[in-house]
CSV table of C-alpha atoms in Angstrom, one decimal:
chain,number,residue,atom,x,y,z
P,1,UNK,CA,148.0,147.0,19.2
P,2,UNK,CA,148.2,146.6,15.4
P,3,UNK,CA,152.0,146.6,15.6
P,4,UNK,CA,151.7,143.9,18.3
P,5,UNK,CA,149.5,141.7,16.1
P,6,UNK,CA,152.0,142.1,13.3
P,7,UNK,CA,154.8,141.1,15.7
P,8,UNK,CA,152.7,138.0,16.7
P,9,UNK,CA,152.0,137.2,13.1
P,10,UNK,CA,155.6,137.3,12.0
P,11,UNK,CA,157.4,136.0,15.1
P,12,UNK,CA,154.9,133.8,17.0
P,13,UNK,CA,152.6,132.3,14.4
P,14,UNK,CA,155.1,130.6,12.1
P,15,UNK,CA,156.7,128.4,14.8
P,16,UNK,CA,153.4,127.8,16.5
P,17,UNK,CA,151.8,126.7,13.2
P,18,UNK,CA,154.7,124.3,12.6
P,19,UNK,CA,154.4,123.1,16.2
P,20,UNK,CA,150.6,122.4,15.7
P,21,UNK,CA,151.4,120.3,12.7
P,22,UNK,CA,154.4,118.4,14.0
P,23,UNK,CA,153.5,114.8,13.6
P,24,UNK,CA,154.6,113.5,17.0
P,25,UNK,CA,152.8,116.2,18.9
P,26,UNK,CA,149.7,115.7,16.7
P,27,UNK,CA,149.9,112.0,17.5
P,28,UNK,CA,150.0,112.7,21.2
P,29,UNK,CA,147.1,115.1,20.9
P,30,UNK,CA,145.0,112.6,18.9
P,31,UNK,CA,146.0,109.6,20.9
P,32,UNK,CA,145.1,111.2,24.3
P,33,UNK,CA,141.9,112.8,22.9
P,34,UNK,CA,140.8,109.3,21.8
P,35,UNK,CA,140.9,108.2,25.5
P,36,UNK,CA,138.6,111.1,26.7
P,37,UNK,CA,135.3,109.1,26.5
P,38,UNK,CA,136.7,106.5,28.8
P,39,UNK,CA,138.3,109.0,31.2
P,40,UNK,CA,135.1,111.1,31.4
P,41,UNK,CA,132.8,108.1,32.1
P,42,UNK,CA,135.3,106.4,34.4
P,43,UNK,CA,135.8,109.6,36.5
P,44,UNK,CA,132.1,109.8,37.1
P,45,UNK,CA,132.3,106.6,39.2
P,46,UNK,CA,134.3,108.7,41.7
P,47,UNK,CA,131.2,110.8,42.2
P,48,UNK,CA,129.2,107.6,42.7
P,49,UNK,CA,131.8,106.3,45.2
P,50,UNK,CA,132.2,109.5,47.1
P,51,UNK,CA,128.9,111.5,46.8
P,52,UNK,CA,128.9,115.0,48.4
P,53,UNK,CA,125.9,114.0,50.6
P,54,UNK,CA,127.0,112.4,53.9
P,55,UNK,CA,124.0,110.0,54.0
P,56,UNK,CA,124.7,108.7,50.5
P,57,UNK,CA,128.4,108.4,51.3
P,58,UNK,CA,127.7,106.2,54.3
P,59,UNK,CA,125.3,104.1,52.2
P,60,UNK,CA,127.8,103.3,49.4
P,61,UNK,CA,130.9,102.9,51.6
P,62,UNK,CA,130.6,99.1,51.9
P,63,UNK,CA,130.5,98.9,48.1
P,64,UNK,CA,133.4,101.1,47.3
P,65,UNK,CA,135.4,98.3,45.6
P,66,UNK,CA,132.6,97.4,43.3
P,67,UNK,CA,131.7,101.0,42.4
P,68,UNK,CA,135.4,101.9,41.7
P,69,UNK,CA,136.0,98.9,39.4
P,70,UNK,CA,134.9,100.7,36.2
P,71,UNK,CA,137.0,103.7,37.2
P,72,UNK,CA,140.1,101.5,37.7
P,73,UNK,CA,139.6,99.9,34.2
P,74,UNK,CA,139.0,103.2,32.4
P,75,UNK,CA,140.8,106.2,33.9
P,76,UNK,CA,143.1,103.9,35.9
P,77,UNK,CA,144.4,102.4,32.6
P,78,UNK,CA,144.7,105.8,30.8
P,79,UNK,CA,148.3,105.3,29.7
P,80,UNK,CA,147.5,101.9,28.3
P,81,UNK,CA,144.8,103.2,26.0
P,82,UNK,CA,146.8,106.2,25.1
P,83,UNK,CA,149.8,104.2,24.0
P,84,UNK,CA,147.7,102.4,21.4
P,85,UNK,CA,146.0,105.7,20.2
P,86,UNK,CA,149.3,107.5,19.9
P,87,UNK,CA,151.0,104.7,18.1
P,88,UNK,CA,148.1,104.3,15.7
P,89,UNK,CA,148.0,108.0,14.9
P,90,UNK,CA,151.8,108.3,14.5
P,91,UNK,CA,151.9,105.2,12.2
P,92,UNK,CA,149.1,106.6,10.0
P,93,UNK,CA,150.9,109.9,9.7
P,94,UNK,CA,153.8,108.0,8.2
P,95,UNK,CA,151.4,106.1,5.9
P,96,UNK,CA,152.1,102.9,7.8
P,97,UNK,CA,149.5,100.4,9.1
P,98,UNK,CA,147.8,102.1,12.1
P,99,UNK,CA,146.8,98.9,13.8
P,100,UNK,CA,150.4,97.5,13.7
P,101,UNK,CA,151.7,100.8,15.1
P,102,UNK,CA,149.2,100.9,17.9
P,103,UNK,CA,149.7,97.2,18.9
P,104,UNK,CA,153.5,97.5,18.8
P,105,UNK,CA,153.3,100.7,21.0
P,106,UNK,CA,151.0,99.0,23.4
P,107,UNK,CA,153.3,95.9,23.7
P,108,UNK,CA,156.3,98.1,24.1
P,109,UNK,CA,154.7,100.1,26.9
P,110,UNK,CA,153.5,97.0,28.8
P,111,UNK,CA,157.1,95.6,28.6
P,112,UNK,CA,158.3,98.7,30.5
P,113,UNK,CA,156.2,97.8,33.6
P,114,UNK,CA,158.0,95.5,36.1
P,115,UNK,CA,155.6,92.8,37.2
P,116,UNK,CA,155.1,91.7,40.8
P,117,UNK,CA,155.4,87.9,40.9
P,118,UNK,CA,152.7,86.0,42.8
P,119,UNK,CA,154.2,82.6,42.2
P,120,UNK,CA,156.4,80.9,39.7
P,121,UNK,CA,154.0,81.6,36.8
P,122,UNK,CA,151.5,84.2,38.1
P,123,UNK,CA,152.2,87.9,38.3
P,124,UNK,CA,150.4,91.2,38.6
P,125,UNK,CA,151.1,94.6,36.9
P,126,UNK,CA,151.1,97.6,39.2
P,127,UNK,CA,148.2,99.9,38.3
P,128,UNK,CA,150.1,103.1,39.2
P,129,UNK,CA,152.2,102.6,36.1
P,130,UNK,CA,149.3,102.1,33.7
P,131,UNK,CA,147.3,105.2,34.6
P,132,UNK,CA,148.3,108.9,34.5
P,133,UNK,CA,151.6,108.1,36.3
P,134,UNK,CA,152.8,106.1,33.2
P,135,UNK,CA,151.5,108.6,30.5
P,136,UNK,CA,154.9,110.1,29.7
P,137,UNK,CA,156.4,106.6,29.4
P,138,UNK,CA,153.5,105.6,27.1
P,139,UNK,CA,154.2,108.6,24.8
P,140,UNK,CA,158.0,107.9,24.6
P,141,UNK,CA,157.4,104.1,24.0
P,142,UNK,CA,154.9,104.8,21.2
P,143,UNK,CA,157.5,107.1,19.5
P,144,UNK,CA,160.2,104.4,19.9
P,145,UNK,CA,158.0,101.6,18.6
P,146,UNK,CA,156.7,103.4,15.5
P,147,UNK,CA,160.0,104.9,14.6
P,148,UNK,CA,161.6,101.4,14.6
P,149,UNK,CA,158.7,100.1,12.5
P,150,UNK,CA,159.2,103.0,10.1
P,151,UNK,CA,163.0,102.5,10.0
P,152,UNK,CA,162.7,98.8,9.1
P,153,UNK,CA,159.9,99.2,6.6
P,154,UNK,CA,161.6,102.0,4.7
P,155,UNK,CA,164.5,99.7,4.3
P,156,UNK,CA,162.3,96.7,3.3
P,157,UNK,CA,163.4,94.7,6.3
P,158,UNK,CA,160.1,92.8,6.5
P,159,UNK,CA,158.3,89.7,5.4
P,160,UNK,CA,156.7,90.2,2.0
P,161,UNK,CA,153.6,88.1,1.4
P,162,UNK,CA,152.3,87.1,-2.1
P,163,UNK,CA,149.7,89.4,-3.6
P,164,UNK,CA,147.0,86.7,-3.2
P,165,UNK,CA,147.3,86.9,0.6
P,166,UNK,CA,144.6,89.2,2.2
P,167,UNK,CA,145.7,92.6,3.2
P,168,UNK,CA,145.0,92.1,6.9
P,169,UNK,CA,147.2,88.9,7.0
P,170,UNK,CA,150.0,90.6,5.0
P,171,UNK,CA,150.1,93.6,7.3
P,172,UNK,CA,150.4,91.4,10.4
P,173,UNK,CA,153.4,89.6,8.8
P,174,UNK,CA,155.0,92.9,7.9
P,175,UNK,CA,155.0,93.8,11.6
P,176,UNK,CA,156.6,90.5,12.5
P,177,UNK,CA,160.3,91.6,12.2
P,178,UNK,CA,159.7,95.0,13.8
P,179,UNK,CA,158.0,93.1,16.7
P,180,UNK,CA,161.0,90.8,16.8
P,181,UNK,CA,163.3,93.8,17.2
P,182,UNK,CA,161.3,96.0,19.6
P,183,UNK,CA,160.1,93.4,22.1
P,184,UNK,CA,163.5,91.8,22.8
P,185,UNK,CA,165.1,95.2,22.9
P,186,UNK,CA,162.8,96.6,25.6
P,187,UNK,CA,162.8,93.2,27.5
P,188,UNK,CA,166.6,93.2,27.7
P,189,UNK,CA,166.8,96.8,28.9
P,190,UNK,CA,164.0,96.5,31.6
P,191,UNK,CA,163.9,92.9,32.7
P,192,UNK,CA,167.5,91.6,32.0
P,193,UNK,CA,169.5,94.7,32.8
P,194,UNK,CA,167.0,96.0,35.4
P,195,UNK,CA,166.7,99.5,34.1
P,196,UNK,CA,163.6,101.3,35.5
P,197,UNK,CA,162.4,103.3,32.5
P,198,UNK,CA,159.4,104.7,34.4
P,199,UNK,CA,161.5,106.2,37.2
P,200,UNK,CA,164.0,107.6,34.7
P,201,UNK,CA,161.4,109.3,32.4
P,202,UNK,CA,159.3,110.6,35.3
P,203,UNK,CA,162.4,112.2,36.8
P,204,UNK,CA,163.0,114.0,33.5
P,205,UNK,CA,159.4,115.2,33.3
P,206,UNK,CA,158.7,115.8,37.0
P,207,UNK,CA,159.9,119.5,36.8
P,208,UNK,CA,157.4,120.1,34.1
P,209,UNK,CA,154.6,118.5,36.1
P,210,UNK,CA,155.6,120.5,39.2
P,211,UNK,CA,155.8,123.7,37.2
P,212,UNK,CA,152.4,123.1,35.7
P,213,UNK,CA,150.9,123.3,39.2
P,214,UNK,CA,152.3,126.7,40.0
P,215,UNK,CA,150.9,130.1,39.3
P,216,UNK,CA,153.3,130.7,36.4
P,217,UNK,CA,152.4,127.2,35.1
P,218,UNK,CA,148.8,128.4,35.1
P,219,UNK,CA,149.3,131.8,33.5
P,220,UNK,CA,151.7,130.7,30.7
P,221,UNK,CA,149.1,128.4,29.0
P,222,UNK,CA,146.4,131.0,29.5
P,223,UNK,CA,148.5,133.7,27.9
P,224,UNK,CA,149.6,131.4,25.0
P,225,UNK,CA,146.1,130.1,24.3
P,226,UNK,CA,144.5,133.5,24.2
P,227,UNK,CA,147.4,135.1,22.2
P,228,UNK,CA,147.2,132.3,19.6
P,229,UNK,CA,143.4,132.5,19.3
P,230,UNK,CA,143.6,136.3,19.0
P,231,UNK,CA,146.1,135.8,16.2
P,232,UNK,CA,143.9,133.3,14.3
P,233,UNK,CA,145.4,130.0,15.5
P,234,UNK,CA,143.5,127.4,17.5
P,235,UNK,CA,145.3,127.9,20.8
P,236,UNK,CA,144.0,124.9,22.7
P,237,UNK,CA,145.1,122.5,19.9
P,238,UNK,CA,148.7,123.9,20.0
P,239,UNK,CA,149.2,124.3,23.7
P,240,UNK,CA,147.1,121.3,24.6
P,241,UNK,CA,149.3,119.0,22.6
P,242,UNK,CA,152.2,119.9,24.9
P,243,UNK,CA,150.3,120.6,28.2
P,244,UNK,CA,147.6,117.9,28.2
P,245,UNK,CA,149.9,115.1,29.4
P,246,UNK,CA,150.9,117.3,32.3
P,247,UNK,CA,147.3,118.2,33.1
P,248,UNK,CA,146.3,114.5,33.0
P,249,UNK,CA,149.1,113.5,35.3
P,250,UNK,CA,148.0,116.2,37.8
P,251,UNK,CA,144.4,115.0,37.4
P,252,UNK,CA,145.4,111.4,38.0
P,253,UNK,CA,147.2,112.3,41.2
P,254,UNK,CA,144.1,114.1,42.4
P,255,UNK,CA,141.9,111.1,41.5
P,256,UNK,CA,144.1,108.7,43.4
P,257,UNK,CA,144.0,111.1,46.4
P,258,UNK,CA,140.2,111.1,46.3
P,259,UNK,CA,140.1,107.3,46.1
P,260,UNK,CA,142.5,107.2,49.1
P,261,UNK,CA,140.0,109.4,51.1
P,262,UNK,CA,142.2,112.5,51.1
P,263,UNK,CA,140.3,115.7,52.2
P,264,UNK,CA,142.7,118.1,50.4
P,265,UNK,CA,143.9,117.1,47.0
P,266,UNK,CA,147.5,117.7,46.0
P,267,UNK,CA,147.1,119.6,42.7
P,268,UNK,CA,145.4,122.8,41.8
P,269,UNK,CA,145.7,123.0,38.0
P,270,UNK,CA,144.7,119.8,36.1
P,271,UNK,CA,142.7,120.5,32.9
P,272,UNK,CA,139.3,121.0,34.6
P,273,UNK,CA,140.8,124.0,36.4
P,274,UNK,CA,141.0,125.8,33.0
P,275,UNK,CA,137.9,124.3,31.5
P,276,UNK,CA,135.4,125.3,34.2
P,277,UNK,CA,136.8,128.3,35.9
P,278,UNK,CA,138.8,130.1,33.2
P,279,UNK,CA,137.3,129.2,29.9
P,280,UNK,CA,133.7,130.0,30.9
P,281,UNK,CA,131.9,129.7,27.5
P,282,UNK,CA,135.2,128.8,25.7
P,283,UNK,CA,138.7,130.2,25.4
P,284,UNK,CA,138.6,133.8,26.6
P,285,UNK,CA,135.4,133.3,28.6
P,286,UNK,CA,133.5,134.8,25.7
P,287,UNK,CA,130.0,134.0,26.9
P,288,UNK,CA,130.3,137.2,29.0
P,289,UNK,CA,130.8,139.1,25.8
P,290,UNK,CA,128.0,137.3,24.1
P,291,UNK,CA,125.7,138.4,26.9
P,292,UNK,CA,126.4,142.1,26.2
P,293,UNK,CA,125.8,141.4,22.5
P,294,UNK,CA,122.3,140.3,23.2
P,295,UNK,CA,121.5,143.9,24.3
P,296,UNK,CA,123.6,145.7,21.7
P,297,UNK,CA,122.5,148.7,19.7
P,298,UNK,CA,124.4,147.3,16.7
P,299,UNK,CA,122.1,145.1,14.7
P,300,UNK,CA,125.0,142.9,13.6
P,301,UNK,CA,126.3,142.3,17.2
P,302,UNK,CA,122.7,141.6,18.4
P,303,UNK,CA,122.2,139.0,15.7
P,304,UNK,CA,125.6,137.5,16.4
P,305,UNK,CA,124.8,137.4,20.1
P,306,UNK,CA,121.5,135.5,19.5
P,307,UNK,CA,123.3,133.0,17.3
P,308,UNK,CA,126.2,132.5,19.7
P,309,UNK,CA,124.5,132.3,23.1
P,310,UNK,CA,123.5,128.6,23.1
P,311,UNK,CA,126.8,127.4,21.7
P,312,UNK,CA,128.5,129.7,24.2
P,313,UNK,CA,126.7,128.2,27.1
P,314,UNK,CA,128.0,124.9,25.9
P,315,UNK,CA,131.6,126.2,25.6
P,316,UNK,CA,131.6,126.5,21.8
P,317,UNK,CA,132.8,130.0,20.9
P,318,UNK,CA,134.2,129.8,17.4
P,319,UNK,CA,131.1,131.8,16.2
P,320,UNK,CA,132.0,134.8,18.3
P,321,UNK,CA,135.8,134.5,17.9
P,322,UNK,CA,135.5,134.5,14.1
P,323,UNK,CA,132.2,136.3,13.8
P,324,UNK,CA,132.7,139.4,16.0
P,325,UNK,CA,135.6,139.0,15.2
P,326,UNK,CA,137.9,138.8,18.2
P,327,UNK,CA,140.7,137.4,16.0
P,328,UNK,CA,143.0,140.2,14.9
P,329,UNK,CA,140.6,142.7,16.5
P,330,UNK,CA,142.6,145.0,18.8
P,331,UNK,CA,139.5,146.3,20.6
P,332,UNK,CA,138.2,142.9,21.7
P,333,UNK,CA,141.5,141.0,21.9
P,334,UNK,CA,142.6,143.0,24.9
P,335,UNK,CA,139.9,141.8,27.3
P,336,UNK,CA,140.0,138.4,25.7
P,337,UNK,CA,143.7,138.1,26.8
P,338,UNK,CA,143.6,140.2,30.0
P,339,UNK,CA,140.4,138.8,31.6
P,340,UNK,CA,141.4,135.1,31.8
P,341,UNK,CA,144.7,136.2,33.4
P,342,UNK,CA,142.8,137.9,36.2
P,343,UNK,CA,140.3,135.1,36.8
P,344,UNK,CA,143.2,132.6,36.5
P,345,UNK,CA,145.0,134.3,39.4
P,346,UNK,CA,141.8,134.6,41.5
P,347,UNK,CA,140.9,130.9,40.9
P,348,UNK,CA,144.5,129.7,41.7
P,349,UNK,CA,144.6,131.4,45.0
P,350,UNK,CA,141.0,130.4,45.9
P,351,UNK,CA,142.1,126.8,45.5
P,352,UNK,CA,145.6,127.3,47.0
P,353,UNK,CA,143.9,128.5,50.2
P,354,UNK,CA,141.3,125.7,49.9
P,355,UNK,CA,138.4,128.1,49.7
P,356,UNK,CA,137.2,126.0,46.8
P,357,UNK,CA,137.8,122.2,46.3
P,358,UNK,CA,140.4,121.2,43.7
P,359,UNK,CA,139.3,119.4,40.6
P,360,UNK,CA,139.3,115.6,40.4
P,361,UNK,CA,136.6,114.8,37.8
P,362,UNK,CA,136.8,115.2,34.0
P,363,UNK,CA,133.2,116.2,33.2
P,364,UNK,CA,132.0,116.5,29.6
P,365,UNK,CA,133.3,119.8,28.2
P,366,UNK,CA,129.9,120.9,26.7
P,367,UNK,CA,128.2,121.2,30.1
P,368,UNK,CA,127.4,124.8,31.3
P,369,UNK,CA,130.3,126.0,33.4
P,370,UNK,CA,128.5,126.0,36.9
P,371,UNK,CA,127.4,122.4,36.4
P,372,UNK,CA,130.8,121.3,35.1
P,373,UNK,CA,132.6,123.0,38.0
P,374,UNK,CA,130.3,121.5,40.6
P,375,UNK,CA,130.9,118.0,39.1
P,376,UNK,CA,134.6,118.5,38.6
P,377,UNK,CA,135.1,119.4,42.3
P,378,UNK,CA,133.2,116.5,43.5
P,379,UNK,CA,130.1,118.5,44.4
P,380,UNK,CA,131.5,121.6,46.0
P,381,UNK,CA,128.8,124.4,45.8
P,382,UNK,CA,131.6,127.0,46.4
P,383,UNK,CA,132.9,126.1,42.9
P,384,UNK,CA,129.6,127.3,41.4
P,385,UNK,CA,130.0,130.6,43.3
P,386,UNK,CA,133.5,131.0,42.0
P,387,UNK,CA,132.3,130.4,38.4
P,388,UNK,CA,129.7,133.1,38.8
P,389,UNK,CA,132.2,135.5,40.3
P,390,UNK,CA,134.6,134.9,37.4
P,391,UNK,CA,131.8,135.4,35.0
P,392,UNK,CA,130.9,138.8,36.6
P,393,UNK,CA,134.6,139.8,36.4
P,394,UNK,CA,134.8,138.9,32.7
P,395,UNK,CA,131.5,140.7,32.0
P,396,UNK,CA,133.0,143.9,33.7
P,397,UNK,CA,136.2,143.6,31.8
P,398,UNK,CA,134.6,143.1,28.4
P,399,UNK,CA,132.0,145.9,28.9
P,400,UNK,CA,134.0,149.1,28.1
P,401,UNK,CA,135.7,147.4,25.1
P,402,UNK,CA,132.4,146.0,23.9
P,403,UNK,CA,130.9,149.5,24.1
P,404,UNK,CA,133.8,151.0,22.2
P,405,UNK,CA,133.4,148.3,19.5
P,406,UNK,CA,129.6,148.7,19.4
P,407,UNK,CA,130.0,152.5,18.9
P,408,UNK,CA,132.2,151.8,15.9
P,409,UNK,CA,129.8,149.3,14.3
P,410,UNK,CA,126.8,151.5,15.0
P,411,UNK,CA,128.5,154.4,13.2
P,412,UNK,CA,129.3,152.1,10.3
P,413,UNK,CA,125.8,150.7,10.1
P,414,UNK,CA,124.2,154.2,10.2
P,415,UNK,CA,126.7,155.4,7.5
P,416,UNK,CA,125.6,152.5,5.2
P,417,UNK,CA,121.9,153.2,5.9
P,418,UNK,CA,122.5,156.9,5.0
P,419,UNK,CA,124.2,156.0,1.7
P,420,UNK,CA,121.3,153.7,0.8
P,421,UNK,CA,118.8,156.5,1.3
């Protein structure tokens, strides 16, 4: 196992560390994360619109349009908000004006959407291109807008205002020429030449979205995240930067299916699949390990368990990952990696055969797992049972490794006590 960790440290860690710090992926991560409050609150309106209690469902049915309106303007415009956040973050990474980068990205993305004309002057924009279905286009357009902004500013192709002009006014004029390049460029491609950027980009990324909803698409991020954490790298940050657009696209399709009244949702593995059923207590489902620590014969593990149990219930597990430690610890790393693979397979097939409802709600990640799973599946009590089953499996997998590690620490603690005497 030590040889394996050395292999991971030499072969896997350097490229993954570079990947985590790559400015474009970091901008995608930060831009999408900035939309999470809107997505979480907006998705809760789905629960209000489609409550799991039949009596309440009948009661709210006449008011569905009104109830779903906040959802349509939050999660339904996910790509719109993300385009600004990604552009802002990427521009800041180049030490450019973040507001200019965000606004240019937003305008560029909106120009890719073909309007539906109502009359000679009025038009509507299709909502399906502004939510999760347009997320990949929003990412690409943010990259294009900010890179053009950077290219022009590095070559001083911009309006320079006198020093007496306030900074906010000067920055807005500095973005004038980039806007004059970007907006006509996208307008000609989409609206004059009639090139459908959305269809083109989605055809490119569709295999990734489809693969993300398969069993291998579930297991690959589980393995990568746990391997990276066990090697000392924040696995969710690295893998999430690449996978989160796929997860959100899958979630958006499930949300639209719920809003359309579908009984069985199309996708198994949006992000709540991992959050509530695999990462029970955080990556590696470590709250099961913390439970054993509470009864440990090792004074160190017992103290660590007491300090980690409340954060663990709220899915914060850095104290146990770095405190036990699990990181670079061959004894505890094995169940940390192996356990989520087993629960991931079980959960996938439970949802594949519709034994448990598929996720459609992005609940706050600090909720205890049974509550989060219940909300994420629209109020399916079977989701709570599955979480408890997965917790029991993780507890059983951790137990022999925990006892072996406990025995080692107890021997060390007794040896230190003997030396002091």
